[in-house]
Short mmCIF file of C-alpha atoms and ligand atoms in Angstrom, two decimals:
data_model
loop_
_atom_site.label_atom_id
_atom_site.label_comp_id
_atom_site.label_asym_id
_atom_site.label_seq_id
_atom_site.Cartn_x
_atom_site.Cartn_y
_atom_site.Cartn_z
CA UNK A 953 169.25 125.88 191.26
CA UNK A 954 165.33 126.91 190.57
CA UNK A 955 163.75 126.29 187.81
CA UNK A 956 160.42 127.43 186.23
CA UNK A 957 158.31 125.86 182.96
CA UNK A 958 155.33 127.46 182.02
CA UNK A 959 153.35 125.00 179.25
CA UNK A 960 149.62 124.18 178.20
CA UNK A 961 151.23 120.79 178.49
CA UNK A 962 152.45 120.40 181.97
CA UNK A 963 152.54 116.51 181.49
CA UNK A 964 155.00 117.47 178.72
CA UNK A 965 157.90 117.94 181.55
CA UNK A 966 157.12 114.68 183.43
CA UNK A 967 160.42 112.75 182.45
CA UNK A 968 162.18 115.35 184.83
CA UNK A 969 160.52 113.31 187.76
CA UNK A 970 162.91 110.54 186.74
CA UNK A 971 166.30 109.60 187.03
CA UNK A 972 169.23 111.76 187.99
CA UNK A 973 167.36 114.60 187.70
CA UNK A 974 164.06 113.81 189.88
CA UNK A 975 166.47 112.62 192.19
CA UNK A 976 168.01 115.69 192.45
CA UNK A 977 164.80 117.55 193.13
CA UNK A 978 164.53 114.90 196.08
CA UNK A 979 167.70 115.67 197.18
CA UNK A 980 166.75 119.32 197.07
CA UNK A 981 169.47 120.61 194.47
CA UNK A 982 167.54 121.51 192.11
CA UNK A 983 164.07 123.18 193.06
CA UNK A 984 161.43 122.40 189.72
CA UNK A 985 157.92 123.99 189.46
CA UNK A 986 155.69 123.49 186.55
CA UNK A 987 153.09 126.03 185.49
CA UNK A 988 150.15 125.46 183.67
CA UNK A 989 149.38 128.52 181.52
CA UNK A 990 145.72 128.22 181.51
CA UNK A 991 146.58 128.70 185.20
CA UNK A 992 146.59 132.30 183.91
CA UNK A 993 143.40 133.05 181.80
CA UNK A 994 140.09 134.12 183.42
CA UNK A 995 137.38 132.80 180.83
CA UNK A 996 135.66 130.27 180.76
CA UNK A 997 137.09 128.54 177.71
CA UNK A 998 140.86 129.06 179.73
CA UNK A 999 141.72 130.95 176.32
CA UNK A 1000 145.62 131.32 175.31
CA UNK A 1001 145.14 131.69 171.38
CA UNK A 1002 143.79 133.91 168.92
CA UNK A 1003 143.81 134.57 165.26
CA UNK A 1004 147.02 136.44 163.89
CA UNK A 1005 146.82 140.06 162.90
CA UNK A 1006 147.81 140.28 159.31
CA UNK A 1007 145.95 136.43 158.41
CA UNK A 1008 147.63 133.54 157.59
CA UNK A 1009 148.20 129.64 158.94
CA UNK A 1010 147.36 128.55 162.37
CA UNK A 1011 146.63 130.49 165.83
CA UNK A 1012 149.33 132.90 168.02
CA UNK A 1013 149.42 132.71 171.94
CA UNK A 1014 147.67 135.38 173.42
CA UNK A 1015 150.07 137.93 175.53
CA UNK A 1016 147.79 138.45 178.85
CA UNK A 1017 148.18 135.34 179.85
CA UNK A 1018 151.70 134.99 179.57
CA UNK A 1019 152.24 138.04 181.37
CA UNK A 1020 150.50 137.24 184.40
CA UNK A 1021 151.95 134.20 184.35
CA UNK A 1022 155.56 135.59 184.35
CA UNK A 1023 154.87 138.37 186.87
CA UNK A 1024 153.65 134.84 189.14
CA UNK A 1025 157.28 133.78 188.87
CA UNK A 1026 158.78 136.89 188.67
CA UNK A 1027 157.16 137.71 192.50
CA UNK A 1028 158.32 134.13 193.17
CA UNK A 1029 162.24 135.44 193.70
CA UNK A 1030 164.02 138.69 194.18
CA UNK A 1031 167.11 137.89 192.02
CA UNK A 1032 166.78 138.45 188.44
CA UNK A 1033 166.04 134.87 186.82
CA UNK A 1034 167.04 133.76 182.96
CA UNK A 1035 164.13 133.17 181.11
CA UNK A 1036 165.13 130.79 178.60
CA UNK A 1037 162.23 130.63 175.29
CA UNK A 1038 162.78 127.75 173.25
CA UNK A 1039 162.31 128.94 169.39
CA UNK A 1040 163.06 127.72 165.92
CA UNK A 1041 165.45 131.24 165.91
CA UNK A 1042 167.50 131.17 168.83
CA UNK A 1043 171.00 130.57 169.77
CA UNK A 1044 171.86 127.09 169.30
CA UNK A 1045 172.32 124.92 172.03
CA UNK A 1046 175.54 123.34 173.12
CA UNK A 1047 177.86 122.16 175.59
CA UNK A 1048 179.17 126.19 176.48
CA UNK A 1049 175.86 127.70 176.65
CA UNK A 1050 174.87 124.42 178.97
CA UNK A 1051 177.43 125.51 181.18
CA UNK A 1052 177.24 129.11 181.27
CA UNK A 1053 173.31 128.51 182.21
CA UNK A 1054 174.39 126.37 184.83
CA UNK A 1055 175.99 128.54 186.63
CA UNK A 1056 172.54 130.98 187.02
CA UNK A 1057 170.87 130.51 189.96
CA UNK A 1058 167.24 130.68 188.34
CA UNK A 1059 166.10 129.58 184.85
CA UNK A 1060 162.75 130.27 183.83
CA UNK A 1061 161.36 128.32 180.41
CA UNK A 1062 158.26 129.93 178.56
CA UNK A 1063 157.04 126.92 176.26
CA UNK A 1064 155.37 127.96 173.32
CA UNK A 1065 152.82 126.78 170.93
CA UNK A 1066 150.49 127.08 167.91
CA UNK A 1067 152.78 129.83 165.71
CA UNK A 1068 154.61 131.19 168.50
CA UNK A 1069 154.03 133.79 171.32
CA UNK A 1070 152.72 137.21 170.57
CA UNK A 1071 156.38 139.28 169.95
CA UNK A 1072 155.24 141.90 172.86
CA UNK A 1073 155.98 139.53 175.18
CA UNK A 1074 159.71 139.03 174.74
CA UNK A 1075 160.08 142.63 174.80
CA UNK A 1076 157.58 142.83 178.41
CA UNK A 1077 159.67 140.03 179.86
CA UNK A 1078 162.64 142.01 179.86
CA UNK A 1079 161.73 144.24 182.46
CA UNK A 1080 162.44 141.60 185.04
CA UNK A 1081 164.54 138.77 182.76
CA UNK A 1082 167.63 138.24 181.29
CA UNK A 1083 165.42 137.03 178.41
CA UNK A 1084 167.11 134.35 175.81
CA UNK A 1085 166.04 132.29 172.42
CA UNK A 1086 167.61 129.37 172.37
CA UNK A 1087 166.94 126.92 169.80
CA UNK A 1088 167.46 122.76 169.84
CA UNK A 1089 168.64 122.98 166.11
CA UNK A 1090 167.68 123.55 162.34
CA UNK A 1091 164.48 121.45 162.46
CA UNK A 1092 160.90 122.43 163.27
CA UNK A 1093 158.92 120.88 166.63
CA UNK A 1094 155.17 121.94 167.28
CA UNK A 1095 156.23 124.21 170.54
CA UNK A 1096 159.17 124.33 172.88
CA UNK A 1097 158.33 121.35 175.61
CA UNK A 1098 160.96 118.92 173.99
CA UNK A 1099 163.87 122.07 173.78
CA UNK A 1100 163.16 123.38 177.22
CA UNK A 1101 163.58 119.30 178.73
CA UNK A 1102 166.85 118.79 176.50
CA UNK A 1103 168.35 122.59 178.01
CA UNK A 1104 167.15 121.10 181.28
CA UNK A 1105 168.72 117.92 181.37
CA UNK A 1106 172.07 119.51 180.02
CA UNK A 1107 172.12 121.92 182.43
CA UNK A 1108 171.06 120.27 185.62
CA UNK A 1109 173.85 117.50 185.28
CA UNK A 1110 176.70 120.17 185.63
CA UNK A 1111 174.88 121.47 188.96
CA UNK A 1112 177.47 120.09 191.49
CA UNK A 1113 176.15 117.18 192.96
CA UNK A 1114 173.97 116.23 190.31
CA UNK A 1115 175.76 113.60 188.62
CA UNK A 1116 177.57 111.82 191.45
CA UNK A 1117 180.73 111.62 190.12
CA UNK A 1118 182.21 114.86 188.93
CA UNK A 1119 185.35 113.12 187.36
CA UNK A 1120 182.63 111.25 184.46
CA UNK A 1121 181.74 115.21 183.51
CA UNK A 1122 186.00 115.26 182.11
CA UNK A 1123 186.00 113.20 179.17
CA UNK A 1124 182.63 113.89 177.42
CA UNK A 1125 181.94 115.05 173.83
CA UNK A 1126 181.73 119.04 173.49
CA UNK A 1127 183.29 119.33 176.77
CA UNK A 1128 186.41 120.24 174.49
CA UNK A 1129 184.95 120.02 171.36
CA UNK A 1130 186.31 116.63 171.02
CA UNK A 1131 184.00 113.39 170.73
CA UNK A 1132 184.99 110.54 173.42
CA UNK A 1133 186.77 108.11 173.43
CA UNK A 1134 184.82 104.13 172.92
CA UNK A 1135 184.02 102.59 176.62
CA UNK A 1136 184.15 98.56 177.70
CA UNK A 1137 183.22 97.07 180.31
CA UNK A 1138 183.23 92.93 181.20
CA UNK A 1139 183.57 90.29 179.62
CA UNK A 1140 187.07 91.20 178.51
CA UNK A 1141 186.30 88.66 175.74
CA UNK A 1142 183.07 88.37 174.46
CA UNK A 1143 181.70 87.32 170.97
CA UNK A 1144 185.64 86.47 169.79
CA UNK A 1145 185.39 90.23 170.64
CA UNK A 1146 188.35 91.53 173.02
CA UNK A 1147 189.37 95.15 174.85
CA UNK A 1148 191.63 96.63 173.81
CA UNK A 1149 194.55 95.50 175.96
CA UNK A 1150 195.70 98.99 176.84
CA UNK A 1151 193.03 99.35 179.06
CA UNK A 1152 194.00 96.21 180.99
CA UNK A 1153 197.37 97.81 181.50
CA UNK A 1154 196.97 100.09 184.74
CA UNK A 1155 199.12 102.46 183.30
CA UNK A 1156 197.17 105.68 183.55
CA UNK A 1157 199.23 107.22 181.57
CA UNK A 1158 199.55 105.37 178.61
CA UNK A 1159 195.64 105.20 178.99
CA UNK A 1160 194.90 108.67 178.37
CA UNK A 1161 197.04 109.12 175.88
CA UNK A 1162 195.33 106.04 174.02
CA UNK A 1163 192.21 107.63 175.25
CA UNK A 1164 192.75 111.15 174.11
CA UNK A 1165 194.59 109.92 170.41
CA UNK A 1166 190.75 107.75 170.36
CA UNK A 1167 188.95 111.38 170.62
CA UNK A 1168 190.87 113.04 168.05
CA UNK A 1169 190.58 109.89 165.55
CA UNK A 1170 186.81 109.48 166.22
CA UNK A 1171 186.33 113.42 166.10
CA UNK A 1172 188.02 113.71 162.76
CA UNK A 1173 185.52 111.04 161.39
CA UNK A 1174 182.66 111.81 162.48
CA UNK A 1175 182.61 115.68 163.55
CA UNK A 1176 185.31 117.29 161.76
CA UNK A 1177 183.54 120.34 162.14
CA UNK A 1178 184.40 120.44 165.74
CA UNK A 1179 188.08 119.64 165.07
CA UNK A 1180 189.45 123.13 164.00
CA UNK A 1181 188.17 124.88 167.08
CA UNK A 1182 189.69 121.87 169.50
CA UNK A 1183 192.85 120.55 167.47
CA UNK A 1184 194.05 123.93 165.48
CA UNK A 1185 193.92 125.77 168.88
CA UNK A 1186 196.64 123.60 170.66
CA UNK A 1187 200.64 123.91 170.63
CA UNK A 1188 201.13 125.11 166.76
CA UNK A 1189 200.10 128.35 167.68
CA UNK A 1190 202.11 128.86 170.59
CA UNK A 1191 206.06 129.77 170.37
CA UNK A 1192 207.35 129.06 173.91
CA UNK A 1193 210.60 129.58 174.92
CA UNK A 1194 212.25 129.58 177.94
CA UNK A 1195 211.36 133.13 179.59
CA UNK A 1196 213.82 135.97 180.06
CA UNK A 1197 213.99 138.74 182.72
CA UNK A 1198 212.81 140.76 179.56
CA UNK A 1199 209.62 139.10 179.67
CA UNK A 1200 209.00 139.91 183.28
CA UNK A 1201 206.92 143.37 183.09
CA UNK A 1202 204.37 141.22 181.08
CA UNK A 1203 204.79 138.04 182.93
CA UNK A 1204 203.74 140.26 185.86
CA UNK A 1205 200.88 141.75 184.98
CA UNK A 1206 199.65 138.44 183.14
CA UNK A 1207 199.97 136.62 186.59
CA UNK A 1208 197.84 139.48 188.08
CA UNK A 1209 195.31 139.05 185.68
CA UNK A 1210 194.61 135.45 185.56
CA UNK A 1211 195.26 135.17 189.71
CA UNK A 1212 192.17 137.96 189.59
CA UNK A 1213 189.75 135.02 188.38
CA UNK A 1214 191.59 132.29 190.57
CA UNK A 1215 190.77 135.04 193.90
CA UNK A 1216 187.00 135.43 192.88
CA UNK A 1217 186.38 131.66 192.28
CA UNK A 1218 188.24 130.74 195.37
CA UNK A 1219 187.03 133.80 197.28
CA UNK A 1220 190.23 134.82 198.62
CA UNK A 1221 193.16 137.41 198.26
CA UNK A 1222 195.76 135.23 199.51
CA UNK A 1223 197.23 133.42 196.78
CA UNK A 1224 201.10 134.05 196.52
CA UNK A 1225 201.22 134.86 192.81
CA UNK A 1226 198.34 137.79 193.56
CA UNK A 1227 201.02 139.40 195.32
CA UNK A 1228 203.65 138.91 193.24
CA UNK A 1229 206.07 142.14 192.33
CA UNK A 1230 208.91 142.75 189.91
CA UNK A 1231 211.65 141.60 192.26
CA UNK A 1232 210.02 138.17 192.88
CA UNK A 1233 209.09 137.37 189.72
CA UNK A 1234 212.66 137.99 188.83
CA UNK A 1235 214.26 136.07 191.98
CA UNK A 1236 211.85 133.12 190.90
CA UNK A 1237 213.45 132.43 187.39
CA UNK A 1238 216.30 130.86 189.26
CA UNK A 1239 214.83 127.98 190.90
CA UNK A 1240 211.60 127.17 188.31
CA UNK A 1241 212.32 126.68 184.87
CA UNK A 1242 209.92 129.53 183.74
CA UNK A 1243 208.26 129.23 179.61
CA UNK A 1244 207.20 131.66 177.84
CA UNK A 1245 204.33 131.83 175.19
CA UNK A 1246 203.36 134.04 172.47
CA UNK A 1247 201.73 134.43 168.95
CA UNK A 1248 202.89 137.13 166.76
CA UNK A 1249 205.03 138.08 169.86
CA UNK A 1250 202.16 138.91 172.23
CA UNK A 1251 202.67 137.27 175.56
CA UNK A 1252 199.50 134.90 175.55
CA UNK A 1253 200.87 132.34 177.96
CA UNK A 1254 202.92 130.56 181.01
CA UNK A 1255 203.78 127.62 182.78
CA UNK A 1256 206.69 126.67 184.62
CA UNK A 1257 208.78 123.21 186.51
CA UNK A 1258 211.15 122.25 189.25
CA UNK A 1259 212.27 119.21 190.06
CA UNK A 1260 211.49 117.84 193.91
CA UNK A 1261 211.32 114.99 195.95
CA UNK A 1262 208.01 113.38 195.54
CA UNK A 1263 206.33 111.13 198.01
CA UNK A 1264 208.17 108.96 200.06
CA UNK A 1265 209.38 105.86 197.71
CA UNK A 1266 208.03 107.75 194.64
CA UNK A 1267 211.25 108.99 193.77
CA UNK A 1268 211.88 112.67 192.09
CA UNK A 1269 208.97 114.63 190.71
CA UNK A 1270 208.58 117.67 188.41
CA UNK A 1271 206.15 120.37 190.28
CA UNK A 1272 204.63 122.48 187.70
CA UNK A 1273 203.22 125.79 188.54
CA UNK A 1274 201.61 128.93 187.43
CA UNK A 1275 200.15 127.82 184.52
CA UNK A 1276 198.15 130.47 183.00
CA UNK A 1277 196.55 131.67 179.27
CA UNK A 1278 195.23 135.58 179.08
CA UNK A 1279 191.75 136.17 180.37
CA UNK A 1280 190.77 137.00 176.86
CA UNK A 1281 192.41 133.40 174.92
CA UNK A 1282 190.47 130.96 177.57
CA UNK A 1283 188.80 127.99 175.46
CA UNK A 1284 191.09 127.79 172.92
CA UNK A 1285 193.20 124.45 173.89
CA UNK A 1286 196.08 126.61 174.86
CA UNK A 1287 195.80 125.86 178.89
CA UNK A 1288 195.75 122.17 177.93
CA UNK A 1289 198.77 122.66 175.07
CA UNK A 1290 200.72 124.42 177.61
CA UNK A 1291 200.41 121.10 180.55
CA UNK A 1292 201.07 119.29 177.67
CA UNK A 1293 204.30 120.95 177.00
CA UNK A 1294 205.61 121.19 180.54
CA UNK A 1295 205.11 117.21 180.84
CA UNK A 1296 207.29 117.04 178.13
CA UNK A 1297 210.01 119.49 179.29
CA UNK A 1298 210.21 117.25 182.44
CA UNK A 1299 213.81 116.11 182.68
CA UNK A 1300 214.59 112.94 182.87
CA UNK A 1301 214.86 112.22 186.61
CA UNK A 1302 211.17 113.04 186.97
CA UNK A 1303 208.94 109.93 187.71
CA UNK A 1304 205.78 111.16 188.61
CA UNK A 1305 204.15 115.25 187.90
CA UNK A 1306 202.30 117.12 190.36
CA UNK A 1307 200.42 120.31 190.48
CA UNK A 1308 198.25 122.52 192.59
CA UNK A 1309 194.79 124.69 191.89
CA UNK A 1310 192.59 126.24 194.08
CA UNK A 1311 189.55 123.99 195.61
CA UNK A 1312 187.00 126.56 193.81
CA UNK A 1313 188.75 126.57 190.34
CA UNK A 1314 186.62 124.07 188.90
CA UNK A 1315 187.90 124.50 185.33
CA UNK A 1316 191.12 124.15 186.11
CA UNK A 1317 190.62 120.68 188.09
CA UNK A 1318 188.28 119.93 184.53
CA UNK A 1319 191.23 120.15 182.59
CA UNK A 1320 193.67 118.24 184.88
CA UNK A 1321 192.13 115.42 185.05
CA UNK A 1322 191.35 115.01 181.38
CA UNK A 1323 194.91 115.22 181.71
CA UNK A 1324 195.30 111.89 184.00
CA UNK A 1325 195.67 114.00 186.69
CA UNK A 1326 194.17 112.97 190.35
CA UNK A 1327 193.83 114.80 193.26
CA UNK A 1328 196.08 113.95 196.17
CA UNK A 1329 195.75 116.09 198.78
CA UNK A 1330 193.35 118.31 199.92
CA UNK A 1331 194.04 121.84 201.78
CA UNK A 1332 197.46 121.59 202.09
CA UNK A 1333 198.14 124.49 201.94
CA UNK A 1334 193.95 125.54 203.18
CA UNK A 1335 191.67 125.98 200.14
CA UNK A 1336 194.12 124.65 197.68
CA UNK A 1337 193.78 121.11 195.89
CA UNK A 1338 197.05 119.43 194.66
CA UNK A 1339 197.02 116.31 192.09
CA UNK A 1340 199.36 113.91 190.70
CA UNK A 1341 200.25 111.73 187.77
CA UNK A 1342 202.46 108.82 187.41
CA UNK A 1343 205.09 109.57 184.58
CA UNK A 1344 204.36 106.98 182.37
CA UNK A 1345 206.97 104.83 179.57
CA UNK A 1346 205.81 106.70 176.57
CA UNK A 1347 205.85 110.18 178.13
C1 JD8 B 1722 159.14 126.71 170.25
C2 JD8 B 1722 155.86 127.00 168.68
C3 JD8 B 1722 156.05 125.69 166.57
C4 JD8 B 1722 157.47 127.12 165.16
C5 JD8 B 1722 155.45 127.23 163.22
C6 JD8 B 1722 155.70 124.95 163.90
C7 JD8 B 1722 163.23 125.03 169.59
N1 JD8 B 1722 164.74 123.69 167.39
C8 JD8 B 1722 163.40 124.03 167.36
N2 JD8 B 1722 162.58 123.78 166.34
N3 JD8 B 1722 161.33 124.24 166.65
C9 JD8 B 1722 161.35 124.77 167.86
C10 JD8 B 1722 160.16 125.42 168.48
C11 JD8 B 1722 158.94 125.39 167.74
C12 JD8 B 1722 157.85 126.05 168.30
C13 JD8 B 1722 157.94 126.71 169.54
C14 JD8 B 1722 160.24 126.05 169.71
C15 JD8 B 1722 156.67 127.31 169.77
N4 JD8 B 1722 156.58 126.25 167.82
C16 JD8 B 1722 156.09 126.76 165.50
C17 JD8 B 1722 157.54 128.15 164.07
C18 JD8 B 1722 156.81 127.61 162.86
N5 JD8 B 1722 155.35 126.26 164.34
C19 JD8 B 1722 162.67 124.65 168.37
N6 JD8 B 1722 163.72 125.31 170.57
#
């Protein structure tokens, strides 16, 4: 990723020489220039503020420099970068906006000061950026150094390789809308102070339920804002019943639809249920045990089990495939009330779960191992990741 930050305060941005994130510049995964803006005036003085038209408080930021400035960075690339300027006004930031800037492949930040920038220039910069306000939150700062360091730092840890291990990115706040859970580490006794002893257990299972049941508790104290849009979404919503060759036609062209996103994040055509038909479909209700899902009758959702022999020793396990949610109902809990469900439809025989996602579908992998999910094999079959969970007591 490249990123751009155009300040009268360059030394403003010098934390991002630190830690993860300076060490991902090192590494070269993230590419970070800093502009000075008086880079861009031509008087003596290095001028970037005047007087506002129309009177009142304090100076505005002059537009000519800004503009060369952005035409610098602009000539710098030929892709269309996001130019990201911070303001009291603009969308608020959080954990989905983090991730959809993530995955641009050039951010640009135009730090302002004084009052603000002169308004021609948002409307200039949009000749050659995708040009967005985003805002820190409903407070005032003295120019946009601080927001464009926080977007920054939120955004460079999902880069891949950023934050070394990927699985710590699962269970954070906002990255479901749920808080975490608390975290210990040694002495398991300290201060007449002891772990809680389900975490000495080894039994993943039984740890992320404890785990998740710790989100929900801690979210409903302290951020019960957050709790209808992560909570409400899940199960109540969904009516699932067993599905019915009736429900084929829209099974079908459900499968087609999500397999669609699954073929362009895995950049391939070759996934079985992307060339699924009628007659399949139909043939494969008699060896998976196939759910339906809907709300107010619409078909909103799938997933489906068989039993098979697991790995050697690990007796009988319940392969769960196809899970899937409409394009348009993604983010609302339901892919992660649906796994829920299937685990629970598991008959009894099953001692361990298993699934399998393509190596590109990031969110899916996300959500499985929030789940207490791990990957166990890798491209088998090619480009495909499969993972596993121990069925535990309580399940
Ligand atoms: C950019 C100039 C100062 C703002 C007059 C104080 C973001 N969450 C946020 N609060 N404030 C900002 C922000 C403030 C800025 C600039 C961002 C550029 N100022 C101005 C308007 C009132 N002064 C922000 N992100």
């Amino acid at each position: 990723m490249r990123i751009d930050v155009v300040s009268i305060f360059p030394d403003y941005l010098a934390p991002l020489d630190l830690s993860l994130i300076g060490k991902a510049r090192r590494d070269g995964l993230i590419e970070l220039q800093v502009h000075d803006l008086r880079a861009f005036t031509h008087d003596r003085h290095r001028t970037v503020d005047d007087t506002p038209y129309g009177g009142g408080a304090g100076m505005v930021m002059k537009p000519e420099p800004w503009a060369e400035a952005l035409d610098h960075v602009a000539a710098q690339t030929d892709s269309r970068p996001t130019l990201i300027i911070p303001g009291p006004g603009g969308q608020r930031l959080d954990q989905a906006l983090a991730r959809e800037l993530a995955r641009r492949d050039h951010l640009v930040f135009a730090c302002g000061r004084y009052e603000g920038i002169d308004e021609r220039v948002y409307d200039y910069a949009a000749r050659d950026f995708d040009v967005r306000i985003v805002s820190l939150g409903d407070y005032v700062l003295n120019g946009g150094e601080v927001a464009a360091l926080a977007v920054i730092e939120a955004v460079a840890r999902l880069v891949p390789g950023v934050i070394g291990n990927a699985d710590s990115l699962v269970e954070e706040s906002h990255e479901d809308g749920l808080l975490e859970y608390p975290v210990y580490t040694k002495p398991e006794h300290w201060q007449g102070r002891s772990v809680p002893e389900v975490l000495l257990s080894g039994d993943h299972g039984r740890i992320a339920a404890w785990r998740h049941e710790q989100r929900l508790q801690r979210t409903a104290a302290r951020r019960p804002d957050l709790l209808p849009r992560a909570a409400a979404a899940g199960a109540e919503q969904l009516a699932i019943a067993v599905a019915a060759p009736a429900d084929i036609g829209e099974l079908l062209t459900m499968t087609h639809a999500c397999w669609l996103k699954e073929g362009i994040a895995n950049r391939t055509l070759q996934i079985p249920a992307q060339h699924e038909t009628l007659q399949s479909l139909t043939e494969s209700l008699r060896d998976w045990t196939t759910y339906a899902a809907r709300i107010d009758g619409r078909l909103v959702g799938s997933v489906r089990g068989r039993l098979q022999d697991g790995p050697a020793g690990a007796g009988t396990d319940w392969h769960i495939g196809r899970l899937m949610v409409a394009p348009d109902l993604h983010g609302r809990g339901f892919g992660r009330a649906l796994l829920e469900f299937i685990q629970g439809a598991a008959p009894a025989a099953a001692a361990s779960y298993s699934l399998m996602t393509g190596a590109g579908s990031e969110d899916n992998q996300r959500m499985y191992r929030r789940a207490g999910f791990r990957i166990v094999t890798r491209d088998d079959p090619p480009g495909t990741v499969t993972l596993s969970k121990r069925r535990s007591a309580t399940d």
